[in-house]
Amino acid sequence: MTSIGGASTGMVDWNLAVATATRLVRPGPDVSRDEARAVVAELRRHAKASEGHVRGFTRLGTEEGRDTPVLVVDRPGWIRANVAGFRELLKPLLDKMQDRRGNTPGGAVMSAVGGKVTGVELGMLLSFLASRVLGQYETFAPATRQLPAGENGGGRLLLVAPNIVHVERELDVDPHDFRLWVCLHEETHRTQFTAVPWLRDHLEGEIQSFLSETDVDPMTVLERVREAAQSLAGGRPEAEEDDGGRSLVEIVQTPAQREILGRLTAVMSLLEGHADFVMDGVGPDVVPSVGEIREKFQQRRAKGASRLDLALRKLLGLDAKLRQYRDGERFVRAVVDEVGMDGFNRVWTSPNTLPTKTEIAKPADWIARVHRRTE
């Protein structure tokens, strides 16, 4: 197996993470070679057709964005792309932690052992997610031969073919309609990032600010994780059980990180809600069975596949992501109803015109702030 961006030593053994996730991920649905080729070809056609549908509906888009590649991948391909993205995003924090640990007695040995443990844990997490993601606009991983990016920068659109086939069979919906429906959602994300040049750097800046607030003392981090695990296992006194059932990610935050996460949550709610809104807006004209697909998919989103799935979703904070789809779509719909698509598109003017977490819940506040100021 080739290494992900170089040597795998350090706080995380990235190659071990890929190997672990690839070994543990469940096999995809049973398809013949001819059927697999047909699915890949159709997804590429739908991704291309979705460009025009999404750009026409949203009134967003630039010619520069058209060179960002569409990659139809399997589950291991999605894992490799995301490990490359994680490695790029986490590098400043992990380098800082590595320096801190290297100055302690036995630090080098601790790093080597800890890196392998963390690599295995990350691989286990990715193996869970790799069978659930239908598509993704990946923007942080550096361009490589296996993971190309557009000539003008940006990322690449990933469509996870086995997961799309699995869900369309599980829902018992028209497969051709479902594949186009998925492409419409994911193409919206590609349009968001290619039409709004500052968006990627803004998100990366917020993420780096979040990570920079992390206490780099390994023992402190370990203690926070231990406390989080105890709370999730029901080990807290009853008097402390007033956090609304926060996820592991939320519990280990500092106050400054909670502020940053509030801003990130608002942005992600906007992006996901906008994609759902566009998918529903374009869908009736080009996806004949969109009503059936939407209803069945929403039911699947809400209930999860099993008790284990529900528990893991809670632990990883994926329930919050489901709320982002719902709350963000309500925000976009309310704003478009009030001020039209062009009025809504002022949201993309600068980071200052992005909605706050409060404004996501109260769209009228965003309209009053942004439109009153600009008019």
Tab-separated table of C-alpha atoms in Angstrom:
chain	number	residue	atom	x	y	z
A	1	MET	CA	0.000	0.000	0.000
A	2	THR	CA	1.293	3.445	-0.873
A	3	SER	CA	1.770	5.962	1.880
A	4	ILE	CA	-0.589	8.895	2.293
A	5	GLY	CA	1.554	11.942	1.643
A	6	GLY	CA	4.837	10.527	2.917
A	7	ALA	CA	6.035	8.805	6.060
A	8	SER	CA	3.475	7.646	8.581
A	9	THR	CA	5.362	8.382	11.788
A	10	GLY	CA	4.130	10.928	14.317
A	11	MET	CA	1.047	11.388	16.451
A	12	VAL	CA	-1.139	9.513	13.934
A	13	ASP	CA	-0.052	6.587	11.786
A	14	TRP	CA	-2.003	7.636	8.712
A	15	ASN	CA	-1.105	4.574	6.645
A	16	LEU	CA	-2.317	2.337	9.450
A	17	ALA	CA	-5.557	4.332	9.558
A	18	VAL	CA	-6.112	3.633	5.848
A	19	ALA	CA	-5.184	-0.042	6.222
A	20	THR	CA	-7.453	-0.493	9.238
A	21	ALA	CA	-10.435	1.241	7.654
A	22	THR	CA	-10.012	-0.635	4.379
A	23	ARG	CA	-9.792	-3.958	6.184
A	24	LEU	CA	-12.821	-3.331	8.422
A	25	VAL	CA	-15.187	-1.582	6.013
A	26	ARG	CA	-18.111	-3.709	4.961
A	27	PRO	CA	-18.197	-4.962	1.364
A	28	GLY	CA	-20.484	-3.106	-0.998
A	29	PRO	CA	-23.657	-4.502	-2.599
A	30	ASP	CA	-23.388	-7.428	-4.958
A	31	VAL	CA	-23.148	-6.101	-8.512
A	32	SER	CA	-21.764	-7.578	-11.707
A	33	ARG	CA	-18.812	-5.985	-13.456
A	34	ASP	CA	-21.040	-4.761	-16.272
A	35	GLU	CA	-23.527	-3.266	-13.816
A	36	ALA	CA	-20.725	-1.520	-11.915
A	37	ARG	CA	-19.442	0.040	-15.143
A	38	ALA	CA	-22.958	1.195	-16.018
A	39	VAL	CA	-23.446	2.780	-12.580
A	40	VAL	CA	-20.146	4.669	-12.816
A	41	ALA	CA	-20.949	5.933	-16.313
A	42	GLU	CA	-24.438	7.040	-15.294
A	43	LEU	CA	-23.191	8.886	-12.220
A	44	ARG	CA	-20.709	10.782	-14.355
A	45	ARG	CA	-23.456	11.729	-16.815
A	46	HIS	CA	-25.759	12.848	-14.021
A	47	ALA	CA	-22.979	14.883	-12.379
A	48	LYS	CA	-22.395	16.680	-15.668
A	49	ALA	CA	-26.103	17.320	-16.228
A	50	SER	CA	-26.478	18.555	-12.637
A	51	GLU	CA	-24.067	21.436	-13.303
A	52	GLY	CA	-26.535	23.225	-15.539
A	53	HIS	CA	-29.546	22.443	-13.356
A	54	VAL	CA	-27.893	23.736	-10.175
A	55	ARG	CA	-26.265	26.814	-11.706
A	56	GLY	CA	-29.493	27.817	-13.399
A	57	PHE	CA	-31.555	27.448	-10.250
A	58	THR	CA	-29.103	29.056	-7.821
A	59	ARG	CA	-27.794	31.740	-10.211
A	60	LEU	CA	-24.317	30.876	-8.986
A	61	GLY	CA	-21.304	29.554	-10.841
A	62	THR	CA	-18.159	30.457	-12.688
A	63	GLU	CA	-16.313	28.927	-15.592
A	64	GLU	CA	-13.330	28.348	-13.310
A	65	GLY	CA	-15.385	25.924	-11.262
A	66	ARG	CA	-16.052	23.625	-14.175
A	67	ASP	CA	-12.579	22.100	-14.114
A	68	THR	CA	-12.962	20.566	-10.643
A	69	PRO	CA	-13.038	16.815	-11.263
A	70	VAL	CA	-15.822	14.361	-10.504
A	71	LEU	CA	-14.440	11.129	-9.044
A	72	VAL	CA	-16.679	8.080	-8.780
A	73	VAL	CA	-15.058	6.046	-6.000
A	74	ASP	CA	-15.537	2.904	-3.956
A	75	ARG	CA	-15.418	2.808	-0.172
A	76	PRO	CA	-11.605	2.447	0.082
A	77	GLY	CA	-11.267	5.362	-2.339
A	78	TRP	CA	-13.426	7.542	-0.082
A	79	ILE	CA	-11.310	6.479	2.917
A	80	ARG	CA	-8.033	7.430	1.226
A	81	ALA	CA	-9.375	10.829	0.162
A	82	ASN	CA	-10.604	11.666	3.649
A	83	VAL	CA	-7.427	10.521	5.371
A	84	ALA	CA	-5.509	12.838	3.048
A	85	GLY	CA	-7.867	15.692	3.962
A	86	PHE	CA	-7.637	14.990	7.703
A	87	ARG	CA	-3.863	14.838	7.505
A	88	GLU	CA	-3.694	18.255	5.874
A	89	LEU	CA	-6.123	19.887	8.301
A	90	LEU	CA	-4.630	18.381	11.453
A	91	LYS	CA	-0.963	18.866	10.581
A	92	PRO	CA	-0.413	22.131	12.549
A	93	LEU	CA	-2.006	20.719	15.707
A	94	LEU	CA	-0.258	17.343	15.483
A	95	ASP	CA	3.121	18.972	14.853
A	96	LYS	CA	2.629	21.052	17.995
A	97	MET	CA	1.664	17.999	20.024
A	98	GLN	CA	4.614	16.072	18.598
A	99	ASP	CA	7.019	18.840	19.668
A	100	ARG	CA	5.539	18.896	23.166
A	101	ARG	CA	5.787	15.132	23.554
A	102	GLY	CA	9.272	14.981	22.039
A	103	ASN	CA	10.616	17.085	24.916
A	104	THR	CA	9.443	14.623	27.573
A	105	PRO	CA	11.346	11.510	28.738
A	106	GLY	CA	10.397	8.593	26.509
A	107	GLY	CA	8.488	10.937	24.223
A	108	ALA	CA	9.661	9.287	21.011
A	109	VAL	CA	8.476	5.855	22.160
A	110	MET	CA	5.165	7.291	23.359
A	111	SER	CA	4.650	8.954	19.966
A	112	ALA	CA	5.340	5.781	18.037
A	113	VAL	CA	2.964	3.705	20.148
A	114	GLY	CA	0.342	6.440	20.395
A	115	GLY	CA	0.466	7.042	16.658
A	116	LYS	CA	-0.387	3.438	15.944
A	117	VAL	CA	-3.202	3.393	18.505
A	118	THR	CA	-4.668	6.589	17.066
A	119	GLY	CA	-4.264	5.256	13.534
A	120	VAL	CA	-6.290	2.173	14.424
A	121	GLU	CA	-8.981	4.244	16.167
A	122	LEU	CA	-9.274	6.629	13.215
A	123	GLY	CA	-9.441	3.666	10.863
A	124	MET	CA	-12.304	2.154	12.863
A	125	LEU	CA	-14.218	5.437	12.701
A	126	LEU	CA	-13.689	5.800	8.949
A	127	SER	CA	-14.754	2.208	8.326
A	128	PHE	CA	-18.097	3.068	9.929
A	129	LEU	CA	-18.565	6.254	7.935
A	130	ALA	CA	-17.308	4.868	4.618
A	131	SER	CA	-20.391	2.715	4.109
A	132	ARG	CA	-22.800	5.606	4.787
A	133	VAL	CA	-21.581	8.608	2.779
A	134	LEU	CA	-23.230	8.957	-0.645
A	135	GLY	CA	-21.158	11.864	-1.884
A	136	GLN	CA	-18.879	14.651	-0.743
A	137	TYR	CA	-17.131	17.736	-2.054
A	138	GLU	CA	-13.617	17.222	-0.666
A	139	THR	CA	-11.627	20.432	-0.671
A	140	PHE	CA	-8.754	20.111	1.806
A	141	ALA	CA	-6.606	17.212	0.577
A	142	PRO	CA	-3.667	18.270	-1.621
A	143	ALA	CA	-3.839	17.287	-5.282
A	144	THR	CA	-2.165	14.005	-6.248
A	145	ARG	CA	-2.311	11.681	-9.220
A	146	GLN	CA	-4.854	9.514	-7.384
A	147	LEU	CA	-6.769	12.541	-6.075
A	148	PRO	CA	-6.667	15.269	-8.732
A	149	ALA	CA	-8.026	18.779	-8.216
A	150	GLY	CA	-8.944	21.588	-10.575
A	151	GLU	CA	-6.250	23.599	-12.333
A	152	ASN	CA	-7.467	26.727	-10.545
A	153	GLY	CA	-7.356	25.112	-7.123
A	154	GLY	CA	-10.319	23.841	-5.171
A	155	GLY	CA	-11.215	20.237	-4.540
A	156	ARG	CA	-12.998	17.371	-6.150
A	157	LEU	CA	-16.492	15.920	-6.100
A	158	LEU	CA	-16.606	12.362	-4.743
A	159	LEU	CA	-19.538	10.064	-5.531
A	160	VAL	CA	-19.429	6.775	-3.588
A	161	ALA	CA	-20.976	4.355	-6.061
A	162	PRO	CA	-21.514	1.269	-3.817
A	163	ASN	CA	-23.264	3.347	-1.162
A	164	ILE	CA	-25.582	4.953	-3.702
A	165	VAL	CA	-26.522	1.520	-5.081
A	166	HIS	CA	-27.018	0.157	-1.559
A	167	VAL	CA	-29.396	2.953	-0.537
A	168	GLU	CA	-31.416	2.956	-3.751
A	169	ARG	CA	-32.010	-0.783	-3.265
A	170	GLU	CA	-32.807	-0.376	0.422
A	171	LEU	CA	-35.359	2.347	-0.321
A	172	ASP	CA	-36.739	0.470	-3.341
A	173	VAL	CA	-36.794	3.587	-5.518
A	174	ASP	CA	-36.080	4.174	-9.188
A	175	PRO	CA	-32.281	3.860	-9.386
A	176	HIS	CA	-31.839	6.317	-12.271
A	177	ASP	CA	-33.903	8.985	-10.501
A	178	PHE	CA	-32.113	8.405	-7.210
A	179	ARG	CA	-28.650	8.738	-8.767
A	180	LEU	CA	-29.563	12.063	-10.360
A	181	TRP	CA	-31.140	13.254	-7.108
A	182	VAL	CA	-27.918	12.529	-5.202
A	183	CYS	CA	-25.849	14.267	-7.870
A	184	LEU	CA	-27.992	17.399	-7.595
A	185	HIS	CA	-27.235	17.635	-3.878
A	186	GLU	CA	-23.511	17.071	-4.253
A	187	GLU	CA	-23.209	19.356	-7.299
A	188	THR	CA	-24.710	22.121	-5.166
A	189	HIS	CA	-21.779	21.771	-2.773
A	190	ARG	CA	-19.312	21.940	-5.647
A	191	THR	CA	-21.070	25.074	-6.926
A	192	GLN	CA	-20.958	26.665	-3.464
A	193	PHE	CA	-17.202	26.288	-3.187
A	194	THR	CA	-16.298	27.129	-6.776
A	195	ALA	CA	-18.623	30.153	-7.018
A	196	VAL	CA	-17.608	31.582	-3.633
A	197	PRO	CA	-13.787	31.827	-3.753
A	198	TRP	CA	-13.320	32.798	-0.109
A	199	LEU	CA	-15.433	29.989	1.339
A	200	ARG	CA	-12.784	27.274	1.494
A	201	ASP	CA	-10.177	29.508	3.164
A	202	HIS	CA	-12.771	30.820	5.603
A	203	LEU	CA	-13.748	27.298	6.678
A	204	GLU	CA	-10.133	26.211	6.983
A	205	GLY	CA	-9.378	29.289	9.080
A	206	GLU	CA	-12.241	28.529	11.453
A	207	ILE	CA	-11.162	24.895	11.769
A	208	GLN	CA	-7.557	25.886	12.458
A	209	SER	CA	-8.752	28.382	15.090
A	210	PHE	CA	-10.757	25.582	16.710
A	211	LEU	CA	-7.752	23.264	16.716
A	212	SER	CA	-5.368	25.942	17.995
A	213	GLU	CA	-7.521	26.208	21.137
A	214	THR	CA	-6.911	22.527	21.879
A	215	ASP	CA	-4.775	21.930	24.941
A	216	VAL	CA	-1.745	20.145	23.540
A	217	ASP	CA	-0.776	18.489	26.816
A	218	PRO	CA	-1.484	14.798	26.111
A	219	MET	CA	-2.491	14.038	29.704
A	220	THR	CA	-5.028	16.877	29.706
A	221	VAL	CA	-6.519	15.692	26.425
A	222	LEU	CA	-6.667	12.114	27.754
A	223	GLU	CA	-8.440	13.288	30.912
A	224	ARG	CA	-11.050	15.179	28.886
A	225	VAL	CA	-11.732	12.159	26.723
A	226	ARG	CA	-12.009	9.958	29.833
A	227	GLU	CA	-14.536	12.352	31.384
A	228	ALA	CA	-16.492	12.404	28.137
A	229	ALA	CA	-16.558	8.623	27.965
A	230	GLN	CA	-17.784	8.399	31.553
A	231	SER	CA	-20.579	10.869	30.895
A	232	LEU	CA	-21.689	9.022	27.772
A	233	ALA	CA	-21.667	5.763	29.717
A	234	GLY	CA	-23.979	7.263	32.339
A	235	GLY	CA	-21.262	7.803	34.930
A	236	ARG	CA	-22.151	11.415	35.742
A	237	PRO	CA	-24.059	12.448	38.854
A	238	GLU	CA	-27.693	13.203	38.036
A	239	ALA	CA	-27.236	16.866	38.896
A	240	GLU	CA	-24.798	17.220	36.010
A	241	GLU	CA	-27.069	15.695	33.394
A	242	ASP	CA	-28.292	18.984	31.999
A	243	ASP	CA	-26.287	19.260	28.782
A	244	GLY	CA	-29.004	17.896	26.525
A	245	GLY	CA	-27.038	14.778	25.703
A	246	ARG	CA	-23.996	16.332	24.073
A	247	SER	CA	-21.730	14.321	21.826
A	248	LEU	CA	-18.144	13.378	22.546
A	249	VAL	CA	-16.942	16.183	20.275
A	250	GLU	CA	-18.979	18.784	22.136
A	251	ILE	CA	-18.004	17.673	25.630
A	252	VAL	CA	-14.242	18.060	25.114
A	253	GLN	CA	-14.487	21.686	23.950
A	254	THR	CA	-13.127	24.758	25.684
A	255	PRO	CA	-15.359	27.860	25.897
A	256	ALA	CA	-13.483	29.444	22.976
A	257	GLN	CA	-13.975	26.304	20.916
A	258	ARG	CA	-17.699	26.363	21.620
A	259	GLU	CA	-17.889	29.866	20.135
A	260	ILE	CA	-16.021	28.757	17.024
A	261	LEU	CA	-18.163	25.630	16.735
A	262	GLY	CA	-21.263	27.814	16.843
A	263	ARG	CA	-20.010	29.678	13.775
A	264	LEU	CA	-19.016	26.459	12.024
A	265	THR	CA	-22.393	24.911	12.797
A	266	ALA	CA	-24.141	27.888	11.224
A	267	VAL	CA	-22.021	27.660	8.062
A	268	MET	CA	-22.528	23.910	7.730
A	269	SER	CA	-26.264	24.314	8.317
A	270	LEU	CA	-26.329	26.885	5.521
A	271	LEU	CA	-24.378	24.683	3.091
A	272	GLU	CA	-26.358	21.511	3.789
A	273	GLY	CA	-29.713	23.283	3.909
A	274	HIS	CA	-28.967	25.103	0.662
A	275	ALA	CA	-28.124	21.774	-1.010
A	276	ASP	CA	-31.385	20.224	0.186
A	277	PHE	CA	-33.350	23.292	-0.929
A	278	VAL	CA	-31.773	23.198	-4.393
A	279	MET	CA	-32.317	19.456	-4.660
A	280	ASP	CA	-36.017	19.923	-3.902
A	281	GLY	CA	-36.296	22.965	-6.175
A	282	VAL	CA	-34.710	21.319	-9.205
A	283	GLY	CA	-35.990	17.831	-8.510
A	284	PRO	CA	-39.618	18.065	-9.661
A	285	ASP	CA	-38.541	19.174	-13.142
A	286	VAL	CA	-35.894	16.519	-13.758
A	287	VAL	CA	-36.514	13.664	-11.269
A	288	PRO	CA	-39.989	12.189	-11.884
A	289	SER	CA	-40.165	10.225	-8.618
A	290	VAL	CA	-38.607	12.920	-6.421
A	291	GLY	CA	-41.558	12.961	-4.000
A	292	GLU	CA	-41.246	9.258	-3.226
A	293	ILE	CA	-37.454	9.447	-2.967
A	294	ARG	CA	-37.541	12.427	-0.617
A	295	GLU	CA	-40.109	10.868	1.701
A	296	LYS	CA	-38.317	7.529	1.964
A	297	PHE	CA	-34.893	9.122	2.346
A	298	GLN	CA	-36.079	11.422	5.132
A	299	GLN	CA	-37.494	8.442	6.999
A	300	ARG	CA	-34.186	6.630	6.613
A	301	ARG	CA	-32.229	9.660	7.844
A	302	ALA	CA	-34.408	10.036	10.898
A	303	LYS	CA	-34.466	6.497	12.200
A	304	GLY	CA	-30.992	5.136	11.422
A	305	ALA	CA	-30.321	1.516	10.581
A	306	SER	CA	-29.997	-0.074	14.042
A	307	ARG	CA	-29.504	0.580	17.740
A	308	LEU	CA	-25.742	0.464	17.185
A	309	ASP	CA	-26.080	2.984	14.377
A	310	LEU	CA	-28.097	5.302	16.601
A	311	ALA	CA	-25.565	4.998	19.429
A	312	LEU	CA	-22.636	5.746	17.137
A	313	ARG	CA	-24.466	8.668	15.549
A	314	LYS	CA	-24.964	10.127	19.013
A	315	LEU	CA	-21.377	9.550	20.071
A	316	LEU	CA	-19.933	11.105	16.904
A	317	GLY	CA	-22.318	14.043	16.842
A	318	LEU	CA	-24.005	12.909	13.610
A	319	ASP	CA	-27.421	13.741	15.051
A	320	ALA	CA	-26.300	17.364	14.954
A	321	LYS	CA	-25.592	16.969	11.249
A	322	LEU	CA	-29.158	15.762	10.688
A	323	ARG	CA	-30.411	18.890	12.435
A	324	GLN	CA	-28.186	20.972	10.154
A	325	TYR	CA	-30.000	19.663	7.087
A	326	ARG	CA	-33.392	20.456	8.592
A	327	ASP	CA	-32.611	23.847	10.155
A	328	GLY	CA	-30.538	25.050	7.219
A	329	GLU	CA	-33.209	24.147	4.681
A	330	ARG	CA	-35.808	26.070	6.696
A	331	PHE	CA	-33.513	29.105	6.779
A	332	VAL	CA	-32.875	29.075	3.023
A	333	ARG	CA	-36.546	28.558	2.199
A	334	ALA	CA	-37.678	31.383	4.497
A	335	VAL	CA	-35.124	33.827	3.075
A	336	VAL	CA	-35.856	32.969	-0.562
A	337	ASP	CA	-39.601	33.291	0.094
A	338	GLU	CA	-39.049	36.748	1.563
A	339	VAL	CA	-36.357	38.334	-0.644
A	340	GLY	CA	-35.986	35.982	-3.633
A	341	MET	CA	-32.962	34.021	-4.850
A	342	ASP	CA	-30.874	37.099	-5.597
A	343	GLY	CA	-31.631	38.450	-2.142
A	344	PHE	CA	-30.632	35.151	-0.586
A	345	ASN	CA	-27.398	35.088	-2.587
A	346	ARG	CA	-26.144	38.074	-0.603
A	347	VAL	CA	-25.227	35.413	1.933
A	348	TRP	CA	-22.189	34.625	-0.252
A	349	THR	CA	-20.852	38.217	-0.273
A	350	SER	CA	-18.287	37.774	2.526
A	351	PRO	CA	-17.837	35.985	5.859
A	352	ASN	CA	-19.666	38.921	7.465
A	353	THR	CA	-22.870	38.111	5.582
A	354	LEU	CA	-22.961	34.464	6.664
A	355	PRO	CA	-25.791	33.739	9.108
A	356	THR	CA	-25.029	33.247	12.782
A	357	LYS	CA	-26.284	30.183	14.613
A	358	THR	CA	-29.089	32.327	16.060
A	359	GLU	CA	-30.015	33.675	12.622
A	360	ILE	CA	-30.271	30.155	11.210
A	361	ALA	CA	-33.156	29.672	13.637
A	362	LYS	CA	-34.500	33.209	13.018
A	363	PRO	CA	-34.140	34.002	9.298
A	364	ALA	CA	-35.885	37.358	9.717
A	365	ASP	CA	-32.966	38.534	11.859
A	366	TRP	CA	-30.513	37.760	9.051
A	367	ILE	CA	-32.723	39.543	6.507
A	368	ALA	CA	-32.957	42.597	8.739
A	369	ARG	CA	-29.212	42.711	9.375
A	370	VAL	CA	-27.924	42.063	5.862
A	371	HIS	CA	-30.563	43.776	3.747
A	372	ARG	CA	-31.008	46.793	5.978
A	373	ARG	CA	-27.233	47.384	6.046
A	374	THR	CA	-26.721	47.006	2.301
A	375	GLU	CA	-29.761	49.115	1.411
